[in-house]
Structure formats: C-alpha cells, structure tokens
Short mmCIF file of C-alpha atoms and ligand atoms in Angstrom, two decimals:
data_model
loop_
_atom_site.label_atom_id
_atom_site.label_comp_id
_atom_site.label_asym_id
_atom_site.label_seq_id
_atom_site.Cartn_x
_atom_site.Cartn_y
_atom_site.Cartn_z
CA MET A 1 124.54 116.38 109.53
CA ALA A 2 122.49 112.82 109.68
CA VAL A 3 124.53 111.10 107.63
CA LYS A 4 127.65 111.06 107.86
CA LEU A 5 130.40 109.35 105.37
CA ILE A 6 133.24 107.64 106.70
CA GLU A 7 136.33 107.06 103.92
CA LYS A 8 138.85 105.08 106.30
CA TYR A 9 138.68 101.81 105.04
CA LEU A 10 138.89 101.67 100.89
CA ALA A 11 140.62 99.22 101.22
CA GLY A 12 144.11 101.41 99.54
CA LEU A 13 142.28 101.41 96.19
CA VAL A 14 140.87 104.76 96.07
CA SER A 15 143.12 107.83 97.05
CA PRO A 16 141.38 111.65 98.33
CA ASP A 17 143.70 113.09 95.80
CA GLU A 18 141.48 110.15 93.00
CA ILE A 19 138.61 111.68 94.73
CA GLN A 20 139.33 115.04 94.78
CA LYS A 21 139.93 114.89 90.34
CA MET A 22 136.33 114.11 90.23
CA ALA A 23 135.30 117.75 91.29
CA GLY A 24 135.22 118.48 87.65
CA GLU A 25 132.69 115.78 87.25
CA VAL A 26 130.43 115.60 90.23
CA GLN A 27 130.66 119.56 89.06
CA ALA A 28 128.88 119.12 85.89
CA ALA A 29 126.89 117.11 87.33
CA HIS A 30 125.24 118.76 89.91
CA GLN A 31 124.82 121.94 88.07
CA MET A 32 122.97 119.57 85.94
CA LEU A 33 120.55 118.23 88.30
CA HIS A 34 119.75 121.69 89.93
CA GLU A 35 119.30 123.83 86.25
CA GLY A 36 117.61 120.98 83.88
CA THR A 37 120.27 120.45 81.63
CA GLY A 38 120.47 116.45 82.64
CA ALA A 39 118.89 113.88 80.49
CA GLY A 40 115.69 112.96 82.25
CA SER A 41 115.10 117.57 83.54
CA GLU A 42 110.74 116.42 83.79
CA PHE A 43 111.78 114.44 86.90
CA ARG A 44 113.32 116.13 89.06
CA GLY A 45 110.60 116.78 91.12
CA TRP A 46 112.04 115.72 94.26
CA LEU A 47 114.57 117.39 94.83
CA ASP A 48 112.01 119.96 96.26
CA LEU A 49 108.89 118.16 97.50
CA PRO A 50 109.51 118.03 101.18
CA VAL A 51 109.68 122.18 101.10
CA SER A 52 107.44 122.14 98.34
CA TYR A 53 104.18 119.89 98.27
CA ASP A 54 100.77 120.62 97.80
CA ARG A 55 99.92 121.12 101.95
CA GLU A 56 95.83 121.00 101.10
CA GLU A 57 96.35 117.41 100.14
CA TYR A 58 98.88 116.69 102.48
CA THR A 59 96.13 118.17 105.01
CA ARG A 60 93.53 115.91 103.10
CA LEU A 61 95.95 113.19 103.46
CA LYS A 62 95.82 113.19 107.31
CA LYS A 63 92.39 113.20 107.72
CA ALA A 64 92.01 109.84 105.54
CA ALA A 65 94.76 107.93 107.70
CA SER A 66 92.44 109.47 110.50
CA TRP A 67 90.06 107.64 109.07
CA ILE A 68 91.37 104.70 108.03
CA ARG A 69 93.51 103.89 112.02
CA GLN A 70 89.65 104.97 113.06
CA ASN A 71 87.48 102.43 111.17
CA ALA A 72 90.06 99.22 109.76
CA GLN A 73 92.20 97.09 111.67
CA VAL A 74 93.88 96.09 108.04
CA LEU A 75 94.81 98.68 105.52
CA LEU A 76 95.55 96.47 102.24
CA VAL A 77 98.71 98.67 100.09
CA ILE A 78 98.13 97.26 96.36
CA GLY A 79 101.54 98.48 94.70
CA ILE A 80 104.60 97.31 92.82
CA GLY A 81 108.36 98.40 92.82
CA GLY A 82 108.30 102.25 94.03
CA SER A 83 104.14 102.05 94.74
CA TYR A 84 105.32 99.87 97.45
CA LEU A 85 109.47 99.38 98.50
CA GLY A 86 109.83 102.56 99.95
CA ALA A 87 106.63 102.75 102.57
CA ARG A 88 106.98 99.22 103.00
CA ALA A 89 110.76 99.84 103.45
CA ALA A 90 108.92 103.03 106.09
CA VAL A 91 107.15 100.90 108.30
CA GLU A 92 109.94 97.95 108.80
CA PHE A 93 112.76 100.85 109.76
CA LEU A 94 110.83 102.76 112.03
CA LYS A 95 108.19 100.90 114.08
CA SER A 96 109.11 96.73 113.37
CA PRO A 97 110.00 94.22 110.74
CA PHE A 98 107.13 92.84 113.58
CA TYR A 99 104.77 95.96 113.02
CA ASN A 100 101.62 93.48 112.42
CA ASN A 101 101.93 90.59 114.85
CA PHE A 102 102.03 93.52 117.61
CA LYS A 103 98.83 95.21 119.74
CA LYS A 104 98.74 98.58 118.45
CA GLU A 105 95.47 102.02 118.26
CA THR A 106 96.97 101.42 114.17
CA PRO A 107 95.63 99.30 111.49
CA ASP A 108 98.07 96.09 109.57
CA ILE A 109 99.26 96.50 106.41
CA TYR A 110 99.60 94.46 104.41
CA PHE A 111 101.55 94.60 100.86
CA VAL A 112 99.87 93.19 97.79
CA GLY A 113 99.97 93.86 94.46
CA ASN A 114 103.26 92.89 94.13
CA SER A 115 103.61 89.97 92.53
CA LEU A 116 101.50 87.21 90.30
CA SER A 117 101.16 84.91 93.10
CA PRO A 118 98.29 84.02 93.27
CA THR A 119 99.01 82.29 97.28
CA TYR A 120 99.94 85.31 98.63
CA LEU A 121 96.88 87.09 97.21
CA ARG A 122 94.43 84.57 98.86
CA GLU A 123 96.10 84.26 102.30
CA VAL A 124 96.38 88.05 102.04
CA ILE A 125 92.55 87.53 102.05
CA GLY A 126 92.58 85.14 104.60
CA LEU A 127 93.81 88.06 107.28
CA CYS A 128 91.26 90.38 106.34
CA SER A 129 88.54 87.42 107.46
CA GLY A 130 86.29 89.22 110.37
CA ARG A 131 88.11 92.16 110.35
CA GLU A 132 87.43 96.23 108.57
CA VAL A 133 89.05 95.86 105.91
CA ALA A 134 90.55 99.55 103.90
CA ILE A 135 92.68 99.71 100.25
CA ASN A 136 95.47 102.17 99.38
CA VAL A 137 95.92 101.12 95.36
CA VAL A 138 98.93 103.15 94.33
CA SER A 139 99.63 103.18 90.66
CA LYS A 140 101.13 105.99 89.22
CA SER A 141 100.45 104.58 85.24
CA GLY A 142 97.43 103.55 86.97
CA THR A 143 98.09 100.21 84.63
CA THR A 144 100.90 97.73 85.71
CA THR A 145 99.30 94.50 85.55
CA GLU A 146 100.58 93.49 89.24
CA PRO A 147 98.19 96.08 91.28
CA ALA A 148 95.02 96.23 88.78
CA VAL A 149 95.10 92.34 88.62
CA ALA A 150 95.72 92.03 93.54
CA PHE A 151 93.47 95.24 92.38
CA ARG A 152 90.03 93.52 90.57
CA GLN A 153 89.61 90.78 93.67
CA LEU A 154 90.46 93.26 96.03
CA LYS A 155 87.41 95.46 94.40
CA GLU A 156 85.03 92.32 94.46
CA TYR A 157 85.30 91.92 97.81
CA MET A 158 85.76 94.57 98.60
CA GLU A 159 81.94 95.21 97.00
CA ALA A 160 80.75 91.87 98.31
CA ARG A 161 81.50 92.59 102.21
CA TYR A 162 81.25 96.46 102.22
CA GLY A 163 78.77 97.16 99.45
CA GLN A 164 77.44 101.08 98.49
CA GLU A 165 80.47 101.45 101.95
CA ALA A 166 83.61 100.06 100.19
CA ALA A 167 83.67 103.46 98.02
CA LYS A 168 84.39 104.57 101.16
CA ARG A 169 87.35 101.63 102.33
CA ILE A 170 88.98 102.56 99.10
CA PHE A 171 92.05 105.39 98.48
CA CYS A 172 93.52 105.42 95.52
CA THR A 173 97.25 107.28 94.97
CA THR A 174 97.78 107.70 91.54
CA ASP A 175 98.66 110.08 88.26
CA ARG A 176 96.55 113.94 88.42
CA LYS A 177 94.70 112.96 85.39
CA LYS A 178 95.92 109.62 83.24
CA GLY A 179 95.36 106.06 83.57
CA ALA A 180 92.74 103.31 84.38
CA LEU A 181 92.76 103.56 87.87
CA LYS A 182 92.83 107.46 87.59
CA SER A 183 88.58 106.63 85.78
CA LEU A 184 87.81 104.30 88.14
CA ALA A 185 88.32 106.09 91.13
CA ASP A 186 86.52 108.77 89.83
CA LYS A 187 83.03 107.39 88.26
CA MET A 188 83.92 105.19 91.61
CA GLY A 189 83.95 108.27 93.92
CA TYR A 190 87.56 107.03 95.67
CA GLU A 191 89.18 109.88 97.84
CA THR A 192 92.88 110.27 95.19
CA PHE A 193 95.76 110.98 95.85
CA VAL A 194 98.39 112.31 93.16
CA VAL A 195 101.69 111.14 92.13
CA PRO A 196 103.39 114.54 90.22
CA ASP A 197 103.90 114.24 86.37
CA ASP A 198 107.78 115.29 88.28
CA VAL A 199 108.49 112.20 90.80
CA GLY A 200 109.50 109.04 88.82
CA GLY A 201 107.58 105.20 90.64
CA ARG A 202 111.47 105.07 93.08
CA TYR A 203 111.72 109.02 94.00
CA SER A 204 108.22 108.46 95.36
CA VAL A 205 108.48 107.81 98.70
CA LEU A 206 108.32 111.43 100.24
CA THR A 207 104.59 112.06 98.31
CA PRO A 208 101.25 110.40 99.96
CA VAL A 209 102.50 107.25 97.37
CA GLY A 210 105.17 106.06 101.04
CA LEU A 211 103.28 108.80 103.04
CA LEU A 212 100.15 108.15 103.85
CA PRO A 213 100.89 104.57 105.02
CA MET A 214 103.21 105.67 106.72
CA ALA A 215 100.93 107.96 108.30
CA VAL A 216 98.67 105.01 108.93
CA ALA A 217 101.16 102.97 110.40
CA GLY A 218 101.19 106.17 113.03
CA ILE A 219 104.72 107.55 111.25
CA ASP A 220 105.05 111.47 112.23
CA THR A 221 104.94 112.14 108.49
CA ASP A 222 105.75 115.39 109.92
CA ARG A 223 108.80 114.86 111.53
CA VAL A 224 109.61 113.28 107.58
CA LEU A 225 109.55 115.51 105.49
CA GLU A 226 111.43 117.57 108.80
CA GLY A 227 114.88 115.49 108.10
CA ALA A 228 114.37 115.05 103.74
CA ALA A 229 113.96 119.63 104.15
CA GLN A 230 117.33 119.55 106.29
CA ALA A 231 119.37 116.94 104.33
CA ARG A 232 117.96 119.24 101.41
CA SER A 233 119.89 121.80 102.31
CA GLN A 234 122.49 120.54 103.81
CA LEU A 235 123.43 118.29 100.26
CA MET A 236 122.69 121.75 98.25
CA ASN A 237 126.40 122.78 98.63
CA SER A 238 128.54 121.43 95.30
CA SER A 239 131.68 121.26 96.58
CA LEU A 240 132.90 117.54 96.81
CA GLU A 241 134.66 118.00 99.35
CA GLU A 242 131.95 119.57 101.91
CA ASN A 243 128.84 117.47 101.05
CA PRO A 244 129.29 114.20 101.51
CA CYS A 245 126.39 112.28 99.34
CA TYR A 246 127.86 113.80 96.66
CA ARG A 247 131.66 112.17 98.24
CA TYR A 248 129.68 108.58 98.26
CA ALA A 249 128.66 109.51 94.41
CA ALA A 250 132.32 109.47 93.76
CA ILE A 251 133.59 107.04 95.79
CA ARG A 252 131.14 104.45 94.12
CA ASN A 253 132.17 105.47 90.71
CA LEU A 254 135.65 105.65 91.05
CA LEU A 255 136.07 102.12 92.52
CA TYR A 256 133.75 100.93 89.69
CA ARG A 257 136.07 102.03 87.31
CA ARG A 258 138.26 100.07 89.66
CA GLY A 259 136.41 97.58 88.28
CA LYS A 260 134.65 96.88 91.93
CA ALA A 261 130.76 96.56 89.91
CA ILE A 262 129.04 95.72 92.44
CA GLU A 263 127.90 97.03 95.97
CA LEU A 264 126.57 95.99 98.78
CA LEU A 265 124.60 97.18 101.27
CA VAL A 266 124.99 95.60 104.52
CA SER A 267 123.03 96.16 107.85
CA TYR A 268 124.25 95.25 111.10
CA GLU A 269 120.26 95.92 112.17
CA PRO A 270 117.37 93.18 110.32
CA ALA A 271 115.07 96.56 110.21
CA PHE A 272 116.73 97.88 107.31
CA ALA A 273 116.43 95.03 104.94
CA MET A 274 113.62 97.05 103.44
CA MET A 275 115.33 100.01 103.40
CA ALA A 276 117.91 97.59 101.44
CA GLN A 277 115.46 96.18 98.65
CA TRP A 278 114.70 100.29 97.96
CA TYR A 279 117.65 101.15 97.63
CA ILE A 280 117.98 98.54 95.17
CA GLN A 281 115.41 99.55 92.62
CA LEU A 282 117.20 102.85 92.84
CA PHE A 283 120.07 102.57 91.80
CA GLY A 284 119.85 99.27 90.02
CA GLU A 285 116.61 101.05 88.15
CA SER A 286 118.54 104.76 88.03
CA GLU A 287 122.13 103.62 86.96
CA GLY A 288 121.60 99.95 84.91
CA LYS A 289 121.31 100.89 81.44
CA GLU A 290 123.69 100.95 78.36
CA GLY A 291 126.11 98.20 78.95
CA LYS A 292 126.34 100.43 82.44
CA GLY A 293 126.04 100.88 85.44
CA LEU A 294 127.09 98.66 89.40
CA TYR A 295 124.79 96.04 90.76
CA PRO A 296 122.99 96.94 93.65
CA SER A 297 123.04 94.63 96.22
CA CYS A 298 122.44 94.06 99.82
CA ALA A 299 122.80 92.25 103.00
CA SER A 300 122.01 91.46 106.63
CA PHE A 301 124.62 90.71 109.24
CA SER A 302 126.10 89.44 110.94
CA THR A 303 123.39 86.56 109.75
CA ASP A 304 124.19 86.74 106.62
CA LEU A 305 128.31 86.88 107.78
CA HIS A 306 127.20 83.21 108.45
CA SER A 307 126.11 82.11 104.04
CA MET A 308 127.36 85.11 102.31
CA GLY A 309 130.99 86.15 104.31
CA GLN A 310 133.51 83.88 102.92
CA PHE A 311 132.44 84.88 99.50
CA ILE A 312 132.18 88.20 100.16
CA GLN A 313 135.74 88.66 101.70
CA GLN A 314 137.24 85.75 100.19
CA GLY A 315 135.01 85.39 96.52
CA THR A 316 135.53 86.43 92.42
CA PRO A 317 136.69 90.57 93.60
CA LEU A 318 134.08 92.02 91.88
CA LEU A 319 132.49 93.98 95.11
CA PHE A 320 132.67 96.96 97.99
CA GLU A 321 130.86 96.59 100.97
CA THR A 322 128.64 100.41 101.52
CA VAL A 323 128.20 99.61 105.78
CA VAL A 324 124.84 100.79 106.85
CA ASP A 325 126.28 101.97 110.57
CA ILE A 326 123.33 103.26 112.94
CA LEU A 327 125.46 104.54 116.13
CA GLU A 328 122.28 103.96 118.32
CA PRO A 329 119.55 100.91 118.69
CA LYS A 330 115.87 101.79 119.56
CA MET A 331 116.03 99.68 122.81
CA ASP A 332 119.21 97.19 124.28
CA PHE A 333 119.92 94.87 126.02
CA PHE A 334 122.37 94.49 129.60
CA ILE A 335 123.93 91.34 129.83
CA ARG A 336 125.11 90.06 132.80
CA THR A 337 127.54 88.23 134.32
CA ASN A 338 127.21 84.34 135.10
CA ASP A 339 128.05 83.56 137.86
CA SER A 340 128.39 79.83 137.35
CA ASN A 341 128.95 80.87 133.41
CA PHE A 342 128.45 77.87 131.98
CA ASP A 343 128.61 78.90 128.42
CA GLY A 344 132.31 80.59 128.95
CA LEU A 345 130.31 83.68 127.81
CA ASN A 346 131.65 85.91 130.79
CA PHE A 347 134.44 87.51 129.37
CA LEU A 348 130.37 89.08 127.25
CA ALA A 349 129.27 90.47 130.31
CA GLU A 350 128.44 93.57 131.65
CA GLN A 351 128.15 95.25 127.89
CA ASN A 352 125.43 96.46 125.99
CA LEU A 353 124.39 93.56 122.94
CA SER A 354 124.78 96.09 120.85
CA ALA A 355 127.93 97.03 121.94
CA ILE A 356 128.51 93.18 120.29
CA ASN A 357 126.72 94.25 117.35
CA ARG A 358 129.15 97.80 117.25
CA LYS A 359 132.64 94.80 118.01
CA ALA A 360 130.80 92.35 115.15
CA MET A 361 130.76 95.18 112.42
CA GLU A 362 134.94 96.24 113.17
CA GLY A 363 135.82 92.35 113.51
CA THR A 364 133.75 92.10 110.34
CA ILE A 365 135.02 95.66 108.11
CA LEU A 366 138.35 95.15 109.17
CA ALA A 367 138.14 91.05 108.18
CA HIS A 368 137.01 92.69 104.43
CA THR A 369 139.28 94.79 104.17
CA ALA A 370 142.34 92.94 104.62
CA GLY A 371 140.70 90.41 101.68
CA GLY A 372 141.46 93.78 99.25
CA VAL A 373 137.03 94.61 100.28
CA PRO A 374 136.86 97.97 99.97
CA ASN A 375 134.44 99.89 102.85
CA LEU A 376 132.12 103.01 102.66
CA VAL A 377 130.42 103.43 105.78
CA LEU A 378 126.87 105.57 106.41
CA GLN A 379 126.63 106.83 109.96
CA MET A 380 123.21 107.73 111.23
CA GLN A 381 123.07 108.12 114.70
CA LYS A 382 119.72 106.68 115.48
CA ILE A 383 116.35 105.49 113.47
CA ASP A 384 113.51 107.94 113.94
CA GLU A 385 111.01 110.32 111.62
CA GLU A 386 113.89 112.36 110.26
CA ASN A 387 116.81 109.95 110.04
CA PHE A 388 114.69 108.23 107.78
CA GLY A 389 113.61 111.37 105.84
CA TYR A 390 117.39 112.27 105.52
CA PHE A 391 118.00 108.88 104.57
CA VAL A 392 116.00 108.53 101.72
CA TYR A 393 116.56 112.52 99.84
CA PHE A 394 120.45 111.42 100.89
CA MET A 395 120.09 109.10 98.91
CA GLU A 396 117.44 109.86 95.76
CA LYS A 397 120.73 112.84 95.48
CA ALA A 398 123.67 110.16 95.27
CA CYS A 399 121.59 107.97 93.15
CA ALA A 400 120.46 110.73 90.99
CA ILE A 401 124.27 112.39 91.01
CA SER A 402 125.57 108.90 90.32
CA GLY A 403 123.77 108.26 87.27
CA TYR A 404 125.12 111.33 85.24
CA LEU A 405 128.53 110.75 86.26
CA LEU A 406 128.20 107.44 85.02
CA GLY A 407 126.25 109.15 81.68
CA VAL A 408 123.95 107.87 81.65
CA ASN A 409 119.30 109.26 82.56
CA PRO A 410 118.98 108.48 86.13
CA PHE A 411 115.20 109.15 85.94
CA ASP A 412 113.58 106.94 83.48
CA GLN A 413 113.33 102.59 82.41
CA PRO A 414 112.99 101.93 79.63
CA GLY A 415 113.82 97.49 80.40
CA VAL A 416 110.77 97.90 82.89
CA GLU A 417 109.38 98.89 80.69
CA GLN A 418 109.99 97.16 77.65
CA TYR A 419 108.70 93.84 79.61
CA LYS A 420 105.71 95.71 80.94
CA GLN A 421 104.91 95.62 76.78
CA ASN A 422 105.63 92.15 76.47
CA MET A 423 103.41 90.95 79.56
CA PHE A 424 100.70 93.20 77.82
CA ALA A 425 100.93 91.96 74.41
CA LEU A 426 101.56 88.04 75.63
CA LEU A 427 98.55 88.43 77.73
CA GLY A 428 96.64 89.80 74.65
CA LYS A 429 96.14 93.06 75.95
CA PRO A 430 94.19 95.37 72.68
CA GLY A 431 95.84 97.48 71.01
CA TYR A 432 99.08 95.44 71.56
CA GLU A 433 98.62 92.67 68.66
CA ALA A 434 101.64 93.41 66.68
CA LEU A 435 104.21 92.98 68.79
CA ARG A 436 102.20 89.66 70.48
CA ASP A 437 102.74 88.14 67.28
CA GLN A 438 107.03 88.79 66.71
CA LEU A 439 106.68 87.69 70.48
CA GLU A 440 105.13 84.59 69.90
CA SER A 441 107.20 83.79 66.57
CA GLN A 442 110.46 84.97 68.95
CA LEU A 443 109.51 82.39 71.10
CA ASN A 444 108.84 79.77 68.78
CA LYS A 445 112.41 79.46 67.32
CA LEU A 446 114.00 79.46 70.10
O1 PA5 B 501 110.37 103.64 89.28
C1 PA5 B 501 109.57 102.73 88.47
O2 PA5 B 501 108.87 104.05 87.90
C2 PA5 B 501 108.84 101.65 88.58
O3 PA5 B 501 109.68 100.97 89.41
C3 PA5 B 501 107.22 101.33 88.68
O4 PA5 B 501 107.57 101.92 90.61
C4 PA5 B 501 106.50 100.19 88.67
O5 PA5 B 501 106.80 99.09 87.57
C5 PA5 B 501 105.33 100.52 89.50
O6 PA5 B 501 104.23 101.37 88.72
P1 PA5 B 501 103.09 102.09 88.66
O7 PA5 B 501 103.66 103.20 89.65
O8 PA5 B 501 103.18 103.16 87.57
O9 PA5 B 501 102.82 100.60 88.32
#
C-alpha cells in the first residue's frame, strides 16, 4: 500500500469495535459510489480516470507540454479552486516550493486568476518581462469571474506582445462543448483540453486540469497515473477491515460524531503545504453542507507548533489531527559532532536532520494525544510521482465515502454556486437583473 493508516493514537476516543460497527454503513456508501445509486452519481468519472483517460488527448497534452517547455520560460496557469489547487500542489510537492527559483530546463509556473487582487496580477505580469510566455487558462464552467478577469487582461497582454502568434501560446482546459471559454477558444483557434463532464472541479487533478501544468514542470505524468491506478485497484475492496481508505473515512466520521468537528491535516514537510490546501477544498466543498461536515484545516509542523501548538493541545477540544508522515525525505542533512559543542547540541549529532524531524513528530503526537486530541497517521514512503497519484486517489475516494457516510452529496457545491451568482448579479452581469435588485435591497436593509 502506498498509504498506510495508523490508528493507535486515537486517545481512547474510538475503539476498534466501534470502527467495526461502521462496516454496514461503509458497505452501503461503497455501493452507492460504485453502483451510482448515491446523490451526485453523474460526477463519478474520477473513479476510473487513472485507467480510462482519453489516450489521444493525453498524447496531445504531452506534445503541448513539450512545445511550452521549448518555447516559453514562463507558464501562467489561470484558474481558481479545483482548477488550480491540484496542479500547484503537484508542482510544489513533487518539484519544490522553490520550483520557480531554481535554475532548470522547464519554465517557471505562476498561478493567477485565483484572486481579484490587481497588485498580484500586475506583479506576475512584471515577472514576464523579457521572457517568453505561454498561458494555460483553466475553467470547467468557463464563466468563473476571477479567472475570466485575469484572462481578459492576459489575453490583451499576449496579443500586444505576440500579435497573431498569441493564439499559439494560449492553451485552454475547459468543458467539451459549453461555456464562454470554449466558444472563445474555438473562435481564436486556441488548443483545448477537456474537463470531462462527469468530473467535478475539485476531483479534476488527474485530468488535463492538473496534468498539463505538471507535464510542463517536468513531472512524469505516466507515473502519477500509474500510482493512481494502483490506488484504484487496491482501494476497490468494500471490506472495512482491509481498505485503509474506508477505515480513514469511517474513523473521521466517528470522531465527528464524538464532537471532533475539525480535522487538522498536519505534515512535517513544508513541500506538503499546497497539498493541504488541495485537501481543504476537496473535503470542505464535498462535506460542508446541510449544516453538517467536518471543518478541514491544516498545519505545517514543526513551524506551526510555535503558533498553534498550544491551542491544538489544550484549547477548545474540537479537533483531531491527521498526520501525513512521509518516511523518506527527498534530501537529508547529516549533523556532525562539533568539538567545542559551542551550542550544546552535540546530543543531536551523528544522525540525520530527518531523524530529528521524526522525533519532533513522535513527541508531538504523544503530547497531543495526552491532551485528549486524537491523532490518525497516514504514512507514505516517499515523495514521488506514484505516491502523489496514489495519495490523490486515496483522498478523493475517502472524501466521496465520507460524504455518503454523512448523508450529503459529495459532488455538488451549492454554496459556491450561490456566491458566484451573487457576484455576477452585483457586478451587473446581463441576465441577473432580478437577483441584483433583490441583493441590493437586502444590502440596503442591513
Ligand atoms: O470544485 C469546484 O467545482 C469549484 O471549486 C471549482 O473548481 C471552482 O469554483 C472553479 O470553477 P471553474 O473551473 O468552473 O472556473
């Protein structure tokens, strides 16, 4: 297994018997997911993506990535939510959070259109100066305001810089048929890639949404898909005893029933920080509805032990931790004995820094568990493409099963849609006049 679940730090809050009692519910959730009888069943395309992706499109995607690598020093990825988090997480986790700062053969990658900050956009445009640029604009709906506004500015920028050639440098990832972006791409002749109809934004990292930026960064996407395919076959088993993904979903659901309404996803590897943001969107949008759901949050240790550690251990007892334990770091540091022992740290010497990081993790788990904070551990051997693909699939499936255990549709996002509609209305988008009047009168009454 590329992800191992360790359950021994549950602080006595959940017993093995109680977990086993969830078998029937988990079996039912498994059936809903695999037989398509649950809510949102039309969005289960991600389940088979690692083995049933469009081969012709995938070959074209690799060619486009290679063209971008040869013809651009900067790739701007425009997208928000599920249309950028997975790609950014992959680049930072598999390459480095310092990816853009390293000397390399592949382009720098900047993620834009994920806020409405003019300063951010201007600064990124400034970074393009004197360097060849390509754009990947990603939006499943093709209408989301943040990426649409950024693309309008960047399209103008590209046309001013490259004239006719701009169209060759713009790649769109969007719906197969509908949306403003698809119509524009067809009109302008941009190369397009498809977000399949049956894959929602936050489950789309293994589609061209994530795969094109990953391939541009030099990530081996074949290996990512192989890892995910391995997870798909290993996590198919409906038995709660044998499926760690289902056990994880069941235990977090039991903890929620015990009043632990916040899950804190913890890692001791800073490169995991964007992975945690991807997890937050995945679980937050999938579970948080109808007045229910675990609140997904994250922390990077040991950094945040010096800011949040106190609260986590002894504050309001609302949370449990899920620790992502990566056994082998990509690099290590050997700490030698120093003759003068000027800093009194010789007790740490003759071992790797990673061993000290592990001790920090073990000590923290014990301290937090003693404080009544249950800990689950998801163990991963190392940071590589297969483990990334496996972890993504593991979390997506755990999330879908968690949604069904809670009794919600894990594939819709009515709250996000409402905010999008309100924004369209308040900004005066044609067709939204009635909603605009209603919202303005609400605002006036407040
Ligand atoms: O998961 C989701 O569906 C959302 O978070 C979307 O990813 C996000 O709102 C961006 O939407 P779009 O890709 O349509 O621009």
